[in-house]
mmCIF file of C-alpha atoms in Angstrom:
data_model
loop_
_atom_site.group_PDB
_atom_site.id
_atom_site.type_symbol
_atom_site.label_atom_id
_atom_site.label_comp_id
_atom_site.label_asym_id
_atom_site.label_seq_id
_atom_site.Cartn_x
_atom_site.Cartn_y
_atom_site.Cartn_z
ATOM 1 C CA MET A 1 16.191 6.316 8.540
ATOM 2 C CA THR A 2 16.137 8.345 11.712
ATOM 3 C CA ALA A 3 14.409 7.339 14.926
ATOM 4 C CA PRO A 4 10.609 7.191 14.862
ATOM 5 C CA ARG A 5 8.850 10.438 15.740
ATOM 6 C CA ALA A 6 5.879 8.522 17.120
ATOM 7 C CA THR A 7 6.744 5.154 18.552
ATOM 8 C CA PRO A 8 4.594 2.081 18.113
ATOM 9 C CA GLY A 9 2.255 1.690 21.050
ATOM 10 C CA GLY A 10 1.963 -1.267 23.343
ATOM 11 C CA ILE A 11 -1.273 -2.843 24.487
ATOM 12 C CA ARG A 12 -1.834 -0.048 27.062
ATOM 13 C CA GLU A 13 -1.440 2.726 24.488
ATOM 14 C CA VAL A 14 -3.480 1.135 21.713
ATOM 15 C CA GLY A 15 -6.096 -0.852 23.638
ATOM 16 C CA VAL A 16 -6.926 -4.541 23.530
ATOM 17 C CA VAL A 17 -9.137 -4.456 20.414
ATOM 18 C CA ASN A 18 -6.549 -2.544 18.376
ATOM 19 C CA TRP A 19 -3.747 -4.732 19.729
ATOM 20 C CA LEU A 20 -5.560 -7.855 18.524
ATOM 21 C CA ALA A 21 -6.197 -6.251 15.104
ATOM 22 C CA CYS A 22 -2.491 -5.373 14.847
ATOM 23 C CA ARG A 23 -1.449 -8.921 15.732
ATOM 24 C CA ALA A 24 -3.830 -10.353 13.121
ATOM 25 C CA ALA A 25 -2.450 -7.975 10.471
ATOM 26 C CA GLY A 26 1.073 -9.049 11.349
ATOM 27 C CA ARG A 27 0.194 -12.715 10.995
ATOM 28 C CA ALA A 28 -1.280 -12.047 7.549
ATOM 29 C CA ALA A 29 1.845 -10.133 6.522
ATOM 30 C CA GLY A 30 4.315 -12.609 8.007
ATOM 31 C CA THR A 31 5.590 -10.132 10.603
ATOM 32 C CA GLY A 32 4.883 -9.189 14.159
ATOM 33 C CA PRO A 33 2.251 -6.481 14.675
ATOM 34 C CA PRO A 34 3.115 -3.894 11.974
ATOM 35 C CA ASN A 35 4.853 -0.799 13.302
ATOM 36 C CA LEU A 36 2.578 1.349 11.144
ATOM 37 C CA PHE A 37 -0.538 -0.131 12.732
ATOM 38 C CA LEU A 38 0.845 0.123 16.264
ATOM 39 C CA THR A 39 1.772 3.757 15.619
ATOM 40 C CA LEU A 40 -1.586 4.737 14.113
ATOM 41 C CA ALA A 41 -3.452 2.805 16.820
ATOM 42 C CA ARG A 42 -2.241 5.348 19.402
ATOM 43 C CA ARG A 43 -5.290 7.297 18.114
ATOM 44 C CA ARG A 44 -7.635 4.402 18.796
ATOM 45 C CA GLY A 45 -10.858 5.508 17.133
ATOM 46 C CA LEU A 46 -9.097 7.133 14.201
ATOM 47 C CA PHE A 47 -7.125 3.937 13.649
ATOM 48 C CA ARG A 48 -10.265 1.791 13.567
ATOM 49 C CA GLY A 49 -11.920 4.209 11.113
ATOM 50 C CA TRP A 50 -8.836 4.206 8.913
ATOM 51 C CA LEU A 51 -8.569 0.415 9.071
ATOM 52 C CA TRP A 52 -12.197 0.061 8.006
ATOM 53 C CA PHE A 53 -11.682 2.466 5.082
ATOM 54 C CA ALA A 54 -8.322 1.010 4.028
ATOM 55 C CA GLY A 55 -9.701 -2.521 4.202
ATOM 56 C CA HIS A 56 -12.351 -1.577 1.650
ATOM 57 C CA LEU A 57 -9.541 -0.715 -0.770
ATOM 58 C CA MET A 58 -7.219 -3.591 0.081
ATOM 59 C CA PRO A 59 -7.922 -6.453 0.496
ATOM 60 C CA GLY A 60 -11.668 -5.765 0.172
ATOM 61 C CA GLY A 61 -11.651 -3.774 -3.065
ATOM 62 C CA THR A 62 -13.221 -4.877 -6.315
ATOM 63 C CA LEU A 63 -10.142 -4.359 -8.468
ATOM 64 C CA PRO A 64 -8.156 -7.527 -9.158
ATOM 65 C CA ARG A 65 -5.641 -7.964 -6.364
ATOM 66 C CA ARG A 66 -2.712 -7.936 -8.813
ATOM 67 C CA ASP A 67 -3.781 -4.508 -10.128
ATOM 68 C CA THR A 68 -4.186 -3.252 -6.565
ATOM 69 C CA GLU A 69 -0.717 -4.397 -5.540
ATOM 70 C CA LEU A 70 0.870 -2.970 -8.694
ATOM 71 C CA VAL A 71 -0.655 0.446 -7.929
ATOM 72 C CA ILE A 72 0.427 0.312 -4.275
ATOM 73 C CA LEU A 73 3.962 -0.721 -5.199
ATOM 74 C CA ARG A 74 4.216 1.957 -7.882
ATOM 75 C CA VAL A 75 3.065 4.697 -5.497
ATOM 76 C CA ALA A 76 5.444 3.435 -2.794
ATOM 77 C CA HIS A 77 8.301 3.426 -5.313
ATOM 78 C CA LEU A 78 7.500 6.916 -6.596
ATOM 79 C CA ARG A 79 7.317 8.194 -3.018
ATOM 80 C CA ASP A 80 10.502 6.318 -2.022
ATOM 81 C CA CYS A 81 8.504 4.822 0.846
ATOM 82 C CA ARG A 82 10.602 1.775 1.662
ATOM 83 C CA TYR A 83 8.348 0.677 4.491
ATOM 84 C CA GLU A 84 5.278 0.431 2.264
ATOM 85 C CA PHE A 85 7.236 -0.979 -0.671
ATOM 86 C CA GLY A 86 8.810 -3.776 1.373
ATOM 87 C CA HIS A 87 5.545 -4.599 3.102
ATOM 88 C CA HIS A 88 3.629 -4.831 -0.170
ATOM 89 C CA VAL A 89 6.287 -6.791 -2.055
ATOM 90 C CA ARG A 90 5.537 -9.592 0.408
ATOM 91 C CA LEU A 91 1.770 -9.207 -0.031
ATOM 92 C CA ALA A 92 2.022 -8.837 -3.810
ATOM 93 C CA ARG A 93 3.667 -12.231 -4.178
ATOM 94 C CA ARG A 94 0.370 -13.807 -3.113
ATOM 95 C CA ALA A 95 -1.387 -11.838 -5.861
ATOM 96 C CA GLY A 96 0.892 -13.138 -8.605
ATOM 97 C CA VAL A 97 3.347 -10.239 -8.707
ATOM 98 C CA ARG A 98 6.750 -11.823 -9.274
ATOM 99 C CA GLU A 99 10.270 -10.426 -8.867
ATOM 100 C CA PRO A 100 10.598 -9.493 -12.590
ATOM 101 C CA ASP A 101 7.300 -7.568 -12.248
ATOM 102 C CA VAL A 102 8.682 -5.694 -9.235
ATOM 103 C CA GLU A 103 11.852 -4.750 -11.124
ATOM 104 C CA ARG A 104 9.855 -3.714 -14.210
ATOM 105 C CA LEU A 105 7.546 -1.706 -11.964
ATOM 106 C CA LYS A 106 10.490 0.432 -10.889
ATOM 107 C CA ALA A 107 11.056 1.324 -14.560
ATOM 108 C CA GLY A 108 7.434 2.365 -14.899
ATOM 109 C CA PRO A 109 4.469 1.890 -17.187
ATOM 110 C CA ASP A 110 6.510 2.246 -20.381
ATOM 111 C CA ALA A 111 8.671 -0.796 -19.590
ATOM 112 C CA ASP A 112 8.244 -3.819 -21.823
ATOM 113 C CA GLY A 113 6.096 -6.676 -20.588
ATOM 114 C CA TRP A 114 3.000 -4.972 -19.164
ATOM 115 C CA THR A 115 -0.396 -5.884 -20.510
ATOM 116 C CA PRO A 116 -2.351 -2.943 -21.970
ATOM 117 C CA ARG A 117 -4.519 -2.940 -18.824
ATOM 118 C CA GLU A 118 -1.509 -2.915 -16.482
ATOM 119 C CA ARG A 119 0.111 -0.144 -18.528
ATOM 120 C CA ALA A 120 -3.089 1.944 -18.255
ATOM 121 C CA VAL A 121 -3.371 1.357 -14.500
ATOM 122 C CA LEU A 122 0.296 2.185 -13.867
ATOM 123 C CA THR A 123 0.145 5.270 -16.092
ATOM 124 C CA ALA A 124 -2.823 6.465 -14.054
ATOM 125 C CA ALA A 125 -0.862 5.923 -10.827
ATOM 126 C CA ASP A 126 2.051 7.921 -12.245
ATOM 127 C CA ARG A 127 -0.179 10.802 -13.364
ATOM 128 C CA LEU A 128 -2.020 10.904 -10.054
ATOM 129 C CA HIS A 129 1.329 11.043 -8.265
ATOM 130 C CA ALA A 130 2.826 13.734 -10.475
ATOM 131 C CA GLU A 131 -0.228 15.887 -11.196
ATOM 132 C CA GLN A 132 -2.907 14.827 -8.677
ATOM 133 C CA ASP A 133 -5.162 14.509 -11.728
ATOM 134 C CA LEU A 134 -5.670 12.441 -14.865
ATOM 135 C CA ASP A 135 -5.572 14.038 -18.285
ATOM 136 C CA ASP A 136 -8.302 13.062 -20.746
ATOM 137 C CA GLU A 137 -6.042 10.699 -22.698
ATOM 138 C CA THR A 138 -5.087 8.745 -19.565
ATOM 139 C CA TRP A 139 -8.717 8.624 -18.430
ATOM 140 C CA THR A 140 -9.901 7.386 -21.830
ATOM 141 C CA ARG A 141 -7.229 4.669 -21.930
ATOM 142 C CA LEU A 142 -8.077 3.636 -18.374
ATOM 143 C CA ARG A 143 -11.792 3.451 -19.203
ATOM 144 C CA THR A 144 -11.107 0.953 -22.015
ATOM 145 C CA HIS A 145 -10.027 -1.493 -19.292
ATOM 146 C CA LEU A 146 -11.940 -0.469 -16.160
ATOM 147 C CA THR A 147 -15.526 0.382 -15.407
ATOM 148 C CA GLU A 148 -16.375 3.840 -14.120
ATOM 149 C CA ALA A 149 -16.734 2.447 -10.593
ATOM 150 C CA GLU A 150 -13.340 0.733 -10.852
ATOM 151 C CA CYS A 151 -11.793 4.031 -11.945
ATOM 152 C CA VAL A 152 -13.221 5.682 -8.830
ATOM 153 C CA GLU A 153 -11.705 2.913 -6.708
ATOM 154 C CA LEU A 154 -8.343 3.135 -8.491
ATOM 155 C CA THR A 155 -8.203 6.889 -7.901
ATOM 156 C CA MET A 156 -9.015 6.447 -4.205
ATOM 157 C CA LEU A 157 -6.490 3.602 -3.894
ATOM 158 C CA ALA A 158 -3.619 5.624 -5.370
ATOM 159 C CA ALA A 159 -4.524 8.723 -3.329
ATOM 160 C CA HIS A 160 -4.809 6.683 -0.138
ATOM 161 C CA TYR A 161 -1.333 5.212 -0.560
ATOM 162 C CA GLU A 162 0.063 8.686 -1.336
ATOM 163 C CA MET A 163 -1.415 9.822 1.999
ATOM 164 C CA LEU A 164 -0.087 6.765 3.776
ATOM 165 C CA ALA A 165 3.423 7.326 2.361
ATOM 166 C CA THR A 166 3.294 10.852 3.765
ATOM 167 C CA VAL A 167 2.311 9.567 7.207
ATOM 168 C CA ILE A 168 4.960 6.821 7.192
ATOM 169 C CA THR A 169 7.704 9.190 6.068
ATOM 170 C CA THR A 170 6.751 11.994 8.451
ATOM 171 C CA LEU A 171 6.423 9.746 11.498
ATOM 172 C CA ARG A 172 9.585 7.819 10.517
ATOM 173 C CA VAL A 173 7.861 4.456 10.908
ATOM 174 C CA GLN A 174 10.530 1.769 11.167
ATOM 175 C CA PRO A 175 10.495 -1.402 9.007
ATOM 176 C CA ASP A 176 8.781 -4.499 10.344
ATOM 177 C CA ARG A 177 10.836 -7.556 11.112
ATOM 178 C CA PRO A 178 9.778 -10.839 9.531
ATOM 179 C CA ARG A 179 8.140 -13.174 12.003
ATOM 180 C CA ARG A 180 10.386 -15.927 13.238
ATOM 181 C CA PRO A 181 9.368 -19.451 12.311
ATOM 182 C CA ALA A 182 7.871 -21.527 15.124
ATOM 183 C CA GLY A 183 10.668 -22.814 17.283
ATOM 184 C CA GLY A 184 13.139 -20.278 15.823
ATOM 185 C CA ARG A 185 15.189 -17.770 17.795
#
């Protein structure tokens, strides 16, 4: 990856409130303040608006957290967005997504081992990525597992992470380093 096009801001560039939000996000993720957050926080008000919106999708969405993380990981994989993929592999572990799931996810929704619901959700993520739409067959299959409101949320979730992958890739956001254990160097 080349050098970042927009560097992560420090406390002066992002402001105290955003700095504290970035630190809290890093603690939750097991890293320092995420480079993505510190980069986006250079536009202070926009960052807070985005954070509020994004938080309503993850972790505050109504879809089961495992489904949410599978969609995010699939979009990140399809977009070859290593930053988002690596970040969410760590978060997905807490939602019950194990290493074999992550490997199977790379193969896609047709891989053996997915539940019918997971296959429907992942197929929807693939179609949204490839076509920015869902054909009637995909929609019908999805609706056998999700309510109409959940389908709205799933569509917004996948589209949001497509947008985020574009931002991360374009700005060349660098990977986050895992936080050092207390007392470590």
